[in-house]
Short mmCIF file of C-alpha atoms in Angstrom, two decimals:
data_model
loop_
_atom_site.label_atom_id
_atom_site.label_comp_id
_atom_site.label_asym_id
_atom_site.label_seq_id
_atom_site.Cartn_x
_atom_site.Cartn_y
_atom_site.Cartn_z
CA UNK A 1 -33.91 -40.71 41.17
CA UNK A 2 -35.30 -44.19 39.75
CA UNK A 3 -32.77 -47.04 40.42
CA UNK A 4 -31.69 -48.18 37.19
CA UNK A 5 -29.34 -50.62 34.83
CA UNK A 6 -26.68 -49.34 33.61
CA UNK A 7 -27.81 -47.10 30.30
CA UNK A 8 -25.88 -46.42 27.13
CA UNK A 9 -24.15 -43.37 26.36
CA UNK A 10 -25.25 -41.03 23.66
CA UNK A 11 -22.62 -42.69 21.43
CA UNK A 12 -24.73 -46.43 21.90
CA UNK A 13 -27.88 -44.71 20.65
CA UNK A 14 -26.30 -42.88 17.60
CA UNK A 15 -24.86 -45.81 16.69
CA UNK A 16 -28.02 -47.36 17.29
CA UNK A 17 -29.64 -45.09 14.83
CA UNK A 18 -27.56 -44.74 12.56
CA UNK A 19 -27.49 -48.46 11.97
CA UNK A 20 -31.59 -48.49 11.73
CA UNK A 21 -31.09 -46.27 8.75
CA UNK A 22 -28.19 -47.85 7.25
CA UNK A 23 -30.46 -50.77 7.10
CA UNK A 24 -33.57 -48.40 5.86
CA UNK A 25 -31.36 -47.90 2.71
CA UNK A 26 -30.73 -51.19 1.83
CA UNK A 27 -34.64 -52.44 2.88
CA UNK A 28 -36.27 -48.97 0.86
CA UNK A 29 -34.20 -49.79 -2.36
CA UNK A 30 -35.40 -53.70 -2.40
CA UNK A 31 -38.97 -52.97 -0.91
CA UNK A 32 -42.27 -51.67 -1.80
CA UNK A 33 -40.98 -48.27 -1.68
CA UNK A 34 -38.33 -48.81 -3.88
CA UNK A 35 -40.09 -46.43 -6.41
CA UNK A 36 -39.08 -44.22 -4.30
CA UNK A 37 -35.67 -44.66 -5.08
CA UNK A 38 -35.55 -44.11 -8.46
CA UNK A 39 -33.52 -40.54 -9.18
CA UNK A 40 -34.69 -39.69 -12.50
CA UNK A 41 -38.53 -39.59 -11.32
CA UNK A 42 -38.02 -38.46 -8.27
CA UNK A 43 -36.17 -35.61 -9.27
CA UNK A 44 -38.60 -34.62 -11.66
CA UNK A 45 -40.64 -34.56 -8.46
CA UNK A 46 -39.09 -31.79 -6.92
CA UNK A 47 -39.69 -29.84 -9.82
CA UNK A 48 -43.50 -29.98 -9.06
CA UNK A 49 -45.99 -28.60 -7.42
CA UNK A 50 -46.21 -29.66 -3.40
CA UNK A 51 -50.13 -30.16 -4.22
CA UNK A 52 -49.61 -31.98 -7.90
CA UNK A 53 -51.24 -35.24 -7.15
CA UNK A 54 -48.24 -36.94 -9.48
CA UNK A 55 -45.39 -35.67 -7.13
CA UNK A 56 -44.74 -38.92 -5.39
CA UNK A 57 -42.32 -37.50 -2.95
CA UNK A 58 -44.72 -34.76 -1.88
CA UNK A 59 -47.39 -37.34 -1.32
CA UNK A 60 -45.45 -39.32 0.63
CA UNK A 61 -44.46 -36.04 3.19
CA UNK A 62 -48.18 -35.42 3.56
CA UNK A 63 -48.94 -38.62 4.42
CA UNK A 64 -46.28 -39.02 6.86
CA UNK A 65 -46.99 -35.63 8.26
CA UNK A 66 -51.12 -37.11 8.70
CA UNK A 67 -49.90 -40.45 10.15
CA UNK A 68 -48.36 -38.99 12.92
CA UNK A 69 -50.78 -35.99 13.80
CA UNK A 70 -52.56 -39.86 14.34
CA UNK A 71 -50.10 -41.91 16.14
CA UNK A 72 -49.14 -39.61 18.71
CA UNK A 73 -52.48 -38.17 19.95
CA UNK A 74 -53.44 -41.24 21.69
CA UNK A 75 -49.81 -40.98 24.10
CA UNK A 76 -52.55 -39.43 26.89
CA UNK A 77 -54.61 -41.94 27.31
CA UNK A 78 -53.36 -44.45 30.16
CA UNK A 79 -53.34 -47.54 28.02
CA UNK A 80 -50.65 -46.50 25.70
CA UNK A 81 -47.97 -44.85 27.67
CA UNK A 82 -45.90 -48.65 28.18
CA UNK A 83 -47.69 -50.19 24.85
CA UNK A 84 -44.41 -51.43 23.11
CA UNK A 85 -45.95 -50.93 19.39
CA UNK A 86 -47.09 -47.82 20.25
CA UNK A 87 -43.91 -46.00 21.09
CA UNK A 88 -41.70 -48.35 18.51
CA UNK A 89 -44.20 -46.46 16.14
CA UNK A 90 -43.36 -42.98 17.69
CA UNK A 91 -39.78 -43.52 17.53
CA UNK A 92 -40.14 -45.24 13.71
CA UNK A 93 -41.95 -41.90 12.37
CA UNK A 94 -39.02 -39.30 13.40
CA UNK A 95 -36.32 -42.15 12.12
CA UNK A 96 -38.28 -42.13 8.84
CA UNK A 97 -38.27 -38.52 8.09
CA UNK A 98 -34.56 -38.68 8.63
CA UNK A 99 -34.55 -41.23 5.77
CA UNK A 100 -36.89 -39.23 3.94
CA UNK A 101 -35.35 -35.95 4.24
CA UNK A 102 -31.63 -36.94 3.40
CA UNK A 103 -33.17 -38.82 0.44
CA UNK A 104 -34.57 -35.56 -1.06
CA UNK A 105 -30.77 -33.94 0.10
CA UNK A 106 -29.18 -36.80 -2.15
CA UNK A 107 -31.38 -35.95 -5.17
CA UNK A 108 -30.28 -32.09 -4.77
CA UNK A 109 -26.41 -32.94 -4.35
CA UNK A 110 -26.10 -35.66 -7.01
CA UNK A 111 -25.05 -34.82 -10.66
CA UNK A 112 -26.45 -37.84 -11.67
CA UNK A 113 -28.40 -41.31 -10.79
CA UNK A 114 -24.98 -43.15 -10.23
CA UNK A 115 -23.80 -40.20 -7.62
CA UNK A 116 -26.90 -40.43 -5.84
CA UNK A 117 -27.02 -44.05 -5.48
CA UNK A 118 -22.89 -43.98 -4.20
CA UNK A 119 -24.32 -40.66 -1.59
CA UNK A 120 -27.37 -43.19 -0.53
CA UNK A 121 -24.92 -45.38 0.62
CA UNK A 122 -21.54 -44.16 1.86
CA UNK A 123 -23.32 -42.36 4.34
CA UNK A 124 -26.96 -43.03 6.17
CA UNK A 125 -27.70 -39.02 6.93
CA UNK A 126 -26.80 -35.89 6.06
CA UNK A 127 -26.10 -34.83 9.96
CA UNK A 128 -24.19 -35.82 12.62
CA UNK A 129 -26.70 -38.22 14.95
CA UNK A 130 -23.76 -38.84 17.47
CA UNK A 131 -23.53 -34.69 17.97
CA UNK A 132 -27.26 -34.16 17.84
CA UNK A 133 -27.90 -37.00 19.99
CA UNK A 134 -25.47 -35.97 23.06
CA UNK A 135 -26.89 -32.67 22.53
CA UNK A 136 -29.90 -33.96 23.22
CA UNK A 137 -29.27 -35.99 26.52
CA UNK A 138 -27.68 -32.44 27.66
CA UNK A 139 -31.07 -31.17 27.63
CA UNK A 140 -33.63 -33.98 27.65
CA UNK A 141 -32.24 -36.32 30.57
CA UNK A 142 -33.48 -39.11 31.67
CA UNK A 143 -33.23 -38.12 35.20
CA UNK A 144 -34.75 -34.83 33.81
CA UNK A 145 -38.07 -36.77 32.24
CA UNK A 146 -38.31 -38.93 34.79
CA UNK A 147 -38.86 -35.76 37.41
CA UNK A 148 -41.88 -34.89 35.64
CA UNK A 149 -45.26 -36.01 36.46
CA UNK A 150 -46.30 -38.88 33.88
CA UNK A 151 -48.83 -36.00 32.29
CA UNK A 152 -46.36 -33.19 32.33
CA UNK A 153 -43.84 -35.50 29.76
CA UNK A 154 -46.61 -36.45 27.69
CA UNK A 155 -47.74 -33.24 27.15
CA UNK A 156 -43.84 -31.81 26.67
CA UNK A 157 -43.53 -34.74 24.12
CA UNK A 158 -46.64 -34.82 22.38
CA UNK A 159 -46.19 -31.15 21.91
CA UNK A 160 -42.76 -31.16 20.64
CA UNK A 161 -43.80 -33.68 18.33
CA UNK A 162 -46.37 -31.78 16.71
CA UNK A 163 -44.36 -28.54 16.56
CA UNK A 164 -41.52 -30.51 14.59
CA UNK A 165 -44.15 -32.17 12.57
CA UNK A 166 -45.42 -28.53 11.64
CA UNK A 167 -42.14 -27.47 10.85
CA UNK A 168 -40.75 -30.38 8.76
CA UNK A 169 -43.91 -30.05 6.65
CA UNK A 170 -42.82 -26.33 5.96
CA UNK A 171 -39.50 -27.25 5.36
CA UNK A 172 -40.80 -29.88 2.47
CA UNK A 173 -43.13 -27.19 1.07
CA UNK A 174 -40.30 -24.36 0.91
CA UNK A 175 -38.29 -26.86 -1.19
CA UNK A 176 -40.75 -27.91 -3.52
CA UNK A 177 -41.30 -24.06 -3.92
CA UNK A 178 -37.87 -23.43 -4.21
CA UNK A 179 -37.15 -25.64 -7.18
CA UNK A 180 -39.93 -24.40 -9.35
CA UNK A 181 -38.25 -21.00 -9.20
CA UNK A 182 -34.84 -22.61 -10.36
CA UNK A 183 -34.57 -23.80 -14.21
CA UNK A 184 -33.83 -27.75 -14.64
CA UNK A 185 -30.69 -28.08 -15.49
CA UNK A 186 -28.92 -31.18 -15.18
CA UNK A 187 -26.30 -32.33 -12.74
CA UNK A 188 -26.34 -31.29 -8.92
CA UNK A 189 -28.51 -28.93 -8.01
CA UNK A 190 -26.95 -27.81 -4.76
CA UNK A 191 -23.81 -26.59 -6.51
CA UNK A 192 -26.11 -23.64 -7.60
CA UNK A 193 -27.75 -23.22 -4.22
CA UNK A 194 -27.54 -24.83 -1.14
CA UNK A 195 -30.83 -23.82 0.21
CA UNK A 196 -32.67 -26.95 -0.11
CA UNK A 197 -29.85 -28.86 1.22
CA UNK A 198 -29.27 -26.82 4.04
CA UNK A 199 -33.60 -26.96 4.89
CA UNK A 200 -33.14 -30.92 3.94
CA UNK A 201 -30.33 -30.75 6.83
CA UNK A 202 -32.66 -29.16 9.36
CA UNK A 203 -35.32 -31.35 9.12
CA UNK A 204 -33.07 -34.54 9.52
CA UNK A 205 -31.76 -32.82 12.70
CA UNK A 206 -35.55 -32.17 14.16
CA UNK A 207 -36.00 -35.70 13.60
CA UNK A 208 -32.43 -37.01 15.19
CA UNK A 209 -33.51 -34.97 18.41
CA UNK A 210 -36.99 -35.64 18.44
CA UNK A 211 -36.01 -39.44 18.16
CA UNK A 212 -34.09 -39.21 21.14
CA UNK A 213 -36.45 -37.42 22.76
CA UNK A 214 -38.94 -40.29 22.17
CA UNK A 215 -36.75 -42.87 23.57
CA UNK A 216 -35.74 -41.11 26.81
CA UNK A 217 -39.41 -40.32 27.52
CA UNK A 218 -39.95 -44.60 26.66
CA UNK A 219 -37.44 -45.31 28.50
CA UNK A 220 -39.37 -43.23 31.99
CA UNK A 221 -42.09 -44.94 30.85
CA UNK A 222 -40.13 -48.59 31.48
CA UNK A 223 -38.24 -48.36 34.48
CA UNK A 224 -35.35 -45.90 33.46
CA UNK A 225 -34.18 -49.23 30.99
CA UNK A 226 -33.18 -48.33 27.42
CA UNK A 227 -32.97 -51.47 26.67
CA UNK A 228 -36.36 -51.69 27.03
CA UNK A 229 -37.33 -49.19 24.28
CA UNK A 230 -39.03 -50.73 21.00
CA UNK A 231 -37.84 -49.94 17.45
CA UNK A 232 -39.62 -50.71 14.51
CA UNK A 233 -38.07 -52.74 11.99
CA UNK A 234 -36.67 -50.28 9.27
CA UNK A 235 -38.75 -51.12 6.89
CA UNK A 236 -41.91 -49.85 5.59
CA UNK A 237 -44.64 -49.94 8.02
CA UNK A 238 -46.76 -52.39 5.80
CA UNK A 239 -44.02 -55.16 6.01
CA UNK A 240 -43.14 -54.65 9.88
CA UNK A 241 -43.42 -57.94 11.94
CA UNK A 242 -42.90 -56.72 15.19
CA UNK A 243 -40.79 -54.90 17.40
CA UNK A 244 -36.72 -55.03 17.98
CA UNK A 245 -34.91 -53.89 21.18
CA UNK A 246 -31.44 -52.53 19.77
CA UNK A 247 -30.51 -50.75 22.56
CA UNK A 248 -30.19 -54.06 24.18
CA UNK A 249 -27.63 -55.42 22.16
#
C-alpha cells in the first residue's frame, strides 16, 4: 500500500463537485454558452430531430461525445498519465455532461422559463453526488487502483470511459426521440412522463461515478494525493486559464 497524506472522504469530493457545478451554473448563464440557457429555444430543441443541424442542444451532445472519444485515447501513452491538463480535462468532460444532462432534465420538469431558471439554481444536479460518490470509493478504491499495474488502470479507465460515453450518447438520442412522439404542449413535460427525466437522471449518475473514477485513478497516478488532482475551471473550455486543485482546499 502507497504511503500517503491523509485523503478526503467521499463527502470532501461531493462537495467538491457539487460546488464545480454550482459555479458551472452561474459561469454557463453569463458566458459564451449562455445561449444555451435560454428555455424557450432550447426547448423547442428537444422537439427536433437528434440529426437537425438547428437543434443546438443535440449539437452540443455530439460534440461532447467526439471531444472525448479524443481526449482520452492518448491516457496510454507514457507522457500523459501525470500531465495535469490532461486529466483536469478528463475529469472536466464527465463534470460537464452532468451539467449538460440536468440542464435538458430542467427543461422537461419546468412549466415555464421562470421555473426552470429557479430549478437551475436551487439545486446543481438532479442526483445525489454524495451517494453516488461513496458508492463509488466502495468499488473503485484507491488502494484498489493503485494495485493495478499502471497499464491495467488505464485500460479499466479508458474503457469505462468510452462505454459511458456510448451510453450517454444513447441516452440523448432516446430523448430527442422520445419528444417527437409526444405533442407540444406547454408547461412541464415530465408531469406527462417521466421517461426523459428518469434517462436525464442516469446519465448524470454515469458521469458522477465516472468523475470519481477519474480522480482516484489521478490521484495513483500522483502519489495516492487527492489534493493533487487538477480540475478545470467550470467554465467553457474556450475561456479556461488553467488548472485548480479543490481537493486541496
Amino acid at each position: 500500500m502507497l504511503s500517503r497524506p491523509d485523503n478526503p472522504h467521499s463527502e470532501k469530493i461531493a462537495d467538491v463537485m457539487t460546488d464545480w457545478l454550482r459555479q458551472e451554473i452561474v459561469n454557463a448563464d453569463q458566458g459564451r454558452n449562455s445561449y444555451l440557457s435560454d428555455y424557450r429555444k432550447r426547448r423547442n430543441d428537444l422537439f427536433k430531430p437528434f440529426d437537425d443541424s438547428s437543434n443546438f442542444l443535440a449539437r452540443k451532445a455530439k460534440s461532447h461525445y467526439s471531444r472525448l472519444v479524443q481526449w482520452v485515447a492518448p491516457y496510454k501513452e507514457e507522457g500523459f498519465r501525470r500531465n495535469d491538463t490532461f486529466a483536469a480535462k478528463l475529469i472536466f468532460a464527465s463534470m460537464m455532461e452532468i451539467a449538460g444532462s440536468y440542464r435538458k432534465q430542467c427543461i422537461f420538469e419546468a412549466a415555464d422559463a421562470n421555473d426552470y431558471h429557479q430549478r437551475r439554481y436551487t439545486q446543481p444536479a438532479g442526483i445525489n453526488i454524495g451517494q453516488l460518490a461513496a458508492a463509488e470509493l466502495t468499488t473503485v478504491s484507491l488502494d484498489s487502483v493503485t494495485g493495478m499495474d499502471e497499464q491495467a488502470r488505464l485500460d479499466y479507465i479508458i474503457g469505462r470511459t468510452l462505454q459511458v460515453n456510448d451510453d450517454n450518447l444513447q441516452l440523448h438520442k432516446q430523448i430527442h426521440t422520445w419528444a417527437i412522439a409526444h405533442p407540444r404542449e406547454e408547461g412541464s413535460i415530465a408531469t406527462r412522463d417521466g421517461e426523459p427525466v428518469r434517462a436525464m437522471q442516469e446519465a448524470q449518475g454515469h458521469c458522477a461515478s465516472l468523475a470519481v473514477a477519474h480522480i482516484v485513478v489521478a490521484a495513483s497516478f500522483r502519489d495516492g494525493d487527492y489534493a493533487a488532482v487538477p480540475f478545470l475551471e467550470p467554465k467553457s473550455i474556450t475561456d479556461v486559464a488553467g488548472t485548480i486543485y479543490p481537493l486541496a482546499a
